[in-house]
XYZ file of C-alpha atoms in Angstrom:
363
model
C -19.475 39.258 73.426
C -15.840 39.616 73.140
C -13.470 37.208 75.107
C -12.311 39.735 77.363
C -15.515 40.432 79.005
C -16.544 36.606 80.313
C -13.251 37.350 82.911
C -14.164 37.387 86.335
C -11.800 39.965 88.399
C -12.667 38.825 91.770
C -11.439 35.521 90.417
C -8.164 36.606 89.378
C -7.280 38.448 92.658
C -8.594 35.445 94.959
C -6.550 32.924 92.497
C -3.334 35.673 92.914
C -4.430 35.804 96.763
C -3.674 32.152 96.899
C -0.114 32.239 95.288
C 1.102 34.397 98.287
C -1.350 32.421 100.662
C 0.818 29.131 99.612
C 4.031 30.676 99.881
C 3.117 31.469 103.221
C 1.665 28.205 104.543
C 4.464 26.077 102.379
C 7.344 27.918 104.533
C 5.535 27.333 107.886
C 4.937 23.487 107.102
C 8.643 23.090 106.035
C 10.692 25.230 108.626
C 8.391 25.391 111.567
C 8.953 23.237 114.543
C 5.545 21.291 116.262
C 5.230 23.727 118.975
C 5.334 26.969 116.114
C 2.336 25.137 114.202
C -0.009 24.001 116.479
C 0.350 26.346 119.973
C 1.348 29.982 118.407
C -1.742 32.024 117.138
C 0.170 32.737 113.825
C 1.230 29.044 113.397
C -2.583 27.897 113.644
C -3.759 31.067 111.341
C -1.676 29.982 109.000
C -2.370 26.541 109.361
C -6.072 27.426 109.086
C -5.208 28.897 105.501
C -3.969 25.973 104.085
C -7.722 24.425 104.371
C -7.875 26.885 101.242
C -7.794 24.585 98.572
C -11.295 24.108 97.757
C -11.250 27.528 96.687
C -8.628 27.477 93.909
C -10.569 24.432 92.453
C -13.751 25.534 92.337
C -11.913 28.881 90.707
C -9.947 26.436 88.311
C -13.531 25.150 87.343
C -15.414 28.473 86.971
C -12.117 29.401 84.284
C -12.053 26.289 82.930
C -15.893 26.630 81.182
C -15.127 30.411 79.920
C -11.434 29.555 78.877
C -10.724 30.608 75.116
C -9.529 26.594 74.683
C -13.020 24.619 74.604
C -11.392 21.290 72.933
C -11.571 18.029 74.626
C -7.943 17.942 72.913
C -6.775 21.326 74.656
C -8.210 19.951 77.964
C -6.435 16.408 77.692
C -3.029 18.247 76.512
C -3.183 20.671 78.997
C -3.554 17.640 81.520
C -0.954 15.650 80.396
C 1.835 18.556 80.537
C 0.875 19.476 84.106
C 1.648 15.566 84.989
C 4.688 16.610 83.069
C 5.271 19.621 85.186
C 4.806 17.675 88.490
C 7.044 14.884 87.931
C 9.881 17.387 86.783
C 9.178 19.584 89.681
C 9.583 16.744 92.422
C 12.906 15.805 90.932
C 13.904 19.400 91.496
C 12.309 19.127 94.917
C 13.521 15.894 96.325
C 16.084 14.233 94.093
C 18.020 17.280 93.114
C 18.810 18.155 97.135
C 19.761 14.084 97.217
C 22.186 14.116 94.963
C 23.885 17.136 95.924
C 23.838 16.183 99.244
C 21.998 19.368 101.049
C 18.726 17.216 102.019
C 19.007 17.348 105.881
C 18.899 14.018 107.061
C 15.618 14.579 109.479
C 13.359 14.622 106.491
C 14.522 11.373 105.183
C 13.680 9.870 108.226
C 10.510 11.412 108.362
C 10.084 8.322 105.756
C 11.979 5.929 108.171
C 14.682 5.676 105.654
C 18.083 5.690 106.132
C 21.214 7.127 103.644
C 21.628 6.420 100.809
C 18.429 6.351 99.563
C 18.584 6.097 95.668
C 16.651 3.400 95.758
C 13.321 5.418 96.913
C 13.916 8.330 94.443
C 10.894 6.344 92.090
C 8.870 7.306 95.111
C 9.800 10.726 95.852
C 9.507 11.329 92.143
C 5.448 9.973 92.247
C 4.643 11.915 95.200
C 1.074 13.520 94.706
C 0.246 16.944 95.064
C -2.387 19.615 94.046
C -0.414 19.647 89.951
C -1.382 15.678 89.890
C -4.849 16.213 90.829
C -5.050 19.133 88.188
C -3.572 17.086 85.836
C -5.341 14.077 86.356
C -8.737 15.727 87.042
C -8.286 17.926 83.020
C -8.288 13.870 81.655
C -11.794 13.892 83.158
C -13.312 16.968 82.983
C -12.839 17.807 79.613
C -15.265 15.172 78.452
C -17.888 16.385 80.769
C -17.520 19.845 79.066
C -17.309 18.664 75.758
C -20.540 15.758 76.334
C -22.662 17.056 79.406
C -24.780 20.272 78.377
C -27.059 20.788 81.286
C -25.779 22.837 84.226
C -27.532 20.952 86.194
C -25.934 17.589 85.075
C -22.612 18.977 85.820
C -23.858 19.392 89.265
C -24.874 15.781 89.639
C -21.486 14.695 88.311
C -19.898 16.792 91.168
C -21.965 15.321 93.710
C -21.767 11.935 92.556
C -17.916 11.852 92.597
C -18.075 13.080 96.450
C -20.812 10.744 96.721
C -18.550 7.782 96.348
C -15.329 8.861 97.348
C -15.512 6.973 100.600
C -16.808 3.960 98.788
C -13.608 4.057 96.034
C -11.257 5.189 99.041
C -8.259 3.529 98.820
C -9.058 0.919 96.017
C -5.442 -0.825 94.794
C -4.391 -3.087 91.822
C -0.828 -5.033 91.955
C 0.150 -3.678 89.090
C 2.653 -1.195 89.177
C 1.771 0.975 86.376
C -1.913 1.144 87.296
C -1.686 0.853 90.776
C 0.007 4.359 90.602
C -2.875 5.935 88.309
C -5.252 3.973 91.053
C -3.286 5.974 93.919
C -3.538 9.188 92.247
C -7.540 8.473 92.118
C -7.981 6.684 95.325
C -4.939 6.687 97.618
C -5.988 7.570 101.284
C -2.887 7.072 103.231
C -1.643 9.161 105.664
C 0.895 10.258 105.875
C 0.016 11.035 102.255
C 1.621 9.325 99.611
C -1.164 11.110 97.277
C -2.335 14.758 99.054
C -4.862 15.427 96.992
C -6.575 12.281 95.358
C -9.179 12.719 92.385
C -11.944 11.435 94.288
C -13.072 13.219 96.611
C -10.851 16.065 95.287
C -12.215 16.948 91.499
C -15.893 17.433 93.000
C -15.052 20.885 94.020
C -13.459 21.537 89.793
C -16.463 20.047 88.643
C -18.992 22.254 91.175
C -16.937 25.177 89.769
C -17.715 23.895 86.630
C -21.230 23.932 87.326
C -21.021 27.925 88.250
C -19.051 28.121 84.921
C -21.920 26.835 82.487
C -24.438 29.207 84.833
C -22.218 32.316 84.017
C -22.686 31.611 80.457
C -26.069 31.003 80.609
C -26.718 34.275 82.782
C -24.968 35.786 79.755
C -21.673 37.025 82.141
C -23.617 38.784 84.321
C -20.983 38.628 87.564
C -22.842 40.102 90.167
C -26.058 37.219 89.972
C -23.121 34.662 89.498
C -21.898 35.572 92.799
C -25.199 36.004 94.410
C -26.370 32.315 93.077
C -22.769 31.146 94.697
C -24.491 32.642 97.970
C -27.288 30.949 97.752
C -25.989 27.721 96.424
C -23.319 28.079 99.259
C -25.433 28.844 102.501
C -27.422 25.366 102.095
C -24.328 23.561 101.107
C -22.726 24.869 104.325
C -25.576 24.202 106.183
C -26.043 19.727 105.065
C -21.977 19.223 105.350
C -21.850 20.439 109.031
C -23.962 17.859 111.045
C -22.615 15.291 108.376
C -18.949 16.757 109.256
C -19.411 17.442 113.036
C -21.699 14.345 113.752
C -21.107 11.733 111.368
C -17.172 12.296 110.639
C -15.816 9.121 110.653
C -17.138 8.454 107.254
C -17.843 12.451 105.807
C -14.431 13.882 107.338
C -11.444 11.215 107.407
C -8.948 13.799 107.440
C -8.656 17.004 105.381
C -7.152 15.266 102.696
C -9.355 12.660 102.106
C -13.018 13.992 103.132
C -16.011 12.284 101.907
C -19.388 13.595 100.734
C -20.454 15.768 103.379
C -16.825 17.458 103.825
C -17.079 18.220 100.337
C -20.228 20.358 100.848
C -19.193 21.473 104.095
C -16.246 22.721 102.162
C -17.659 24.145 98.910
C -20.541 25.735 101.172
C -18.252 27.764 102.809
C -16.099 28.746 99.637
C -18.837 29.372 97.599
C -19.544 32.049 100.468
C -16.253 33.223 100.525
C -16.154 34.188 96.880
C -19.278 35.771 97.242
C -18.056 37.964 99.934
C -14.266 38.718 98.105
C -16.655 40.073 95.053
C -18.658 42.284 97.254
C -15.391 43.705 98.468
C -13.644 43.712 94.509
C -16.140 45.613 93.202
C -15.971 48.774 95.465
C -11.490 48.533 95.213
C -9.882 50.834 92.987
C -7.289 49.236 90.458
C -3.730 49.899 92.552
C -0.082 48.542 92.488
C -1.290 45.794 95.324
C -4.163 44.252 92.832
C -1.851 44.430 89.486
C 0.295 42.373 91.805
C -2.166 39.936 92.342
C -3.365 39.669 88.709
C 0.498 39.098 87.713
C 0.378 36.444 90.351
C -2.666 34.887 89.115
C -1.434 34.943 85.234
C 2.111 33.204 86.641
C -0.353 30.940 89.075
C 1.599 27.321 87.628
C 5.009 28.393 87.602
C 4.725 30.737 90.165
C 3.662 26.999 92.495
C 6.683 25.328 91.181
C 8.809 28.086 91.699
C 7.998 28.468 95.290
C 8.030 25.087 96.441
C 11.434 24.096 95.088
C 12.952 26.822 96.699
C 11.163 26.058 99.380
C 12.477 22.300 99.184
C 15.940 22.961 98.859
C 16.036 25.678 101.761
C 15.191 22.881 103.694
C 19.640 21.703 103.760
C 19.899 25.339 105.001
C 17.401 26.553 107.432
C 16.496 22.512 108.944
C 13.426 20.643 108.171
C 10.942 21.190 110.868
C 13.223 23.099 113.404
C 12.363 26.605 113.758
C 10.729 29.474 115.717
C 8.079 31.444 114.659
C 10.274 34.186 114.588
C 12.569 32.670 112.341
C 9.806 31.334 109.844
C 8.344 34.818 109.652
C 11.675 36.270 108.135
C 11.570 32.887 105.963
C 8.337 33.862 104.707
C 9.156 37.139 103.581
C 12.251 36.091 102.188
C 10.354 33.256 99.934
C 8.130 36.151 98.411
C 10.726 38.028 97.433
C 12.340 34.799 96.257
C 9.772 33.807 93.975
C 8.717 36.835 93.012
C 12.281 37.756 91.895
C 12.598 34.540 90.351
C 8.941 35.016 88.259
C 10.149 37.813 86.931
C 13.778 36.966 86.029
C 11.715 33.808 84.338
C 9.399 36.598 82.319
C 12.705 38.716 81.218
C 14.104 35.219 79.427
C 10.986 34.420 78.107
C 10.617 37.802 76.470
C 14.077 38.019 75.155
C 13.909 34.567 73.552
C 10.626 35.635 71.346
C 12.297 38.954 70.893
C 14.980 36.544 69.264
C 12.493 34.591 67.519
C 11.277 37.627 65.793
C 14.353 38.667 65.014
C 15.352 35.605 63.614
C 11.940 35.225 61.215
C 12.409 38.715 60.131
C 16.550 38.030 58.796
């Protein structure tokens, strides 16, 4: 069966869905005073929309098992340059806006720190985010693709990291080094030094892992795919809410660092949600609005750093923290076209540098 046919459409439009989705919710979070995100409808919408994240992971997953690069190598190369990525694009975030001297001076003391503040540019430049968990989490899961075989051991290896991501919660070694890989696995302080730790975090890559090896194995036949997500969802849903709503000192510490029944509270309802998105792809027409969404989705990295270092260094223009809704609403649209302008300035250099190439190999 040829490559082209294992992609999943609804896939690419939910993971292009979620580059304008973050735009969106970045802006609020950065420009948006208290009252704007937590007593206006479109502050807590919005809000609501960055409890997303589950579903670009579990998408990340799903790709990950049909991608056209099966190599443990490819998988522990791809991880190692998105660590790359994210240390280069917090310098750009954080330090750059330093030096020049446009980082407004609220933010810093967000930190309790006062100017100067070279000496905590190490940890703005470790800061953990959703490209450190990717990173971090390819190290992992390309050995369970490459060793475990069975679906349903993939599963189990999902479960088992949610399992114990209470237990491992905030585990620490004095070491500098190692204590940093250790936060990026384990951290669970808040205000977060590490958003998005590996545990409980890579469950939901390795459940969409799970869904990958079942697409194969249902020969890439999308619409029972989708339907087992629905049925694999509704039950998850169903165990994660009285562990959630009930028990949520230990299953729900936080968005950020949820433990085993927030995890299948929160893949239940994805796993839902992509079922419904594919019910709704496959009666929509190809049209300007989803070849938008499949650019945005085939950008999906760059298009993240793009956005969020714009983002970071509006923040000496527009105030950290200090706005209207009003105000952030114009923000927002001004980010899209921002990044989207950007993307596609990036795409015109890229293309005229191979066009070079060949040029070059053909003298």
């Amino acid at each position: 069966m040829e490559q082209q046919s294992k992609r999943i459409p609804a896939l690419d439009l939910i993971k292009g869905m979620s580059v304008i989705g973050m735009i969106i919710i970045h802006t609020l979070l950065t420009f948006a005073d208290v009252k704007s995100q937590s007593e206006s409808a479109i502050g807590l919408f919005i809000v609501f929309l960055g409890r997303g994240t589950s579903i670009f992971l579990i998408c990340m997953g799903i790709t990950f098992m049909t991608s056209r690069h099966q190599s443990l190598k490819s998988s522990i190369t791809r991880g190692g340059m998105l660590l790359g990525a994210a240390l280069s694009m917090n310098f750009l975030k954080f330090i750059f806006p330093v030096i020049f001297g446009f980082a407004p001076h609220n933010f810093i003391q967000r930190y309790g720190w006062h100017a100067p503040i070279e000496q905590q540019y190490l940890y703005l430049m470790l800061l953990g985010d959703i490209l450190q968990l990717a990173g971090m989490s390819l190290l992992f899961v390309g050995f369970i693709r490459k060793y475990v075989t069975n679906k349903y051991g993939i599963l189990a290896i999902g479960l088992l990291v949610a399992l114990v991501s209470r237990e491992v919660s905030g585990i620490n070694i004095d070491i500098p080094v190692v204590n940093y890989v250790f936060d990026l696995l384990f951290n669970n302080d808040f205000p977060a030094y590490v958003y998005f730790p590996v545990f409980p975090w890579m469950s939901f890559i390795i459940i969409g892992m799970f869904f990958g090896k079942w697409y194969q194995e249902l020969n890439y036949n999308r619409p029972q795919l989708f339907k087992n997500m629905l049925y694999i969802g509704i039950p998850f849903a169903a165990l994660g809410a009285p562990l959630v709503f009930i028990y949520g000192d230990y299953n729900y510490n936080g968005f950020y660092h949820m433990g085993p029944g927030g995890v299948l509270y929160f893949a239940g309802w994805t796993l839902i949600f992509l079922w419904v998105i594919f019910k709704i792809s496959i009666n929509v027409k190809e049209n300007k609005f989803i070849k938008l969404l499949k650019y945005c989705s085939k950008n999906l990295t760059s298009m993240y750093m793009t956005q969020w270092i714009l983002i970071s260094w509006g923040k000496g223009i527009f105030g950290f923290r200090e706005n209207g809704i009003t105000t952030v609403l114009a923000l927002i649209g001004m980010y899209i076209i921002l990044t989207f302008s950007l993307q596609i300035l990036l795409d015109l250099l890229r293309k005229k540098s191979q066009k070079s190439k060949a040029v070059e190999v053909l003298n």
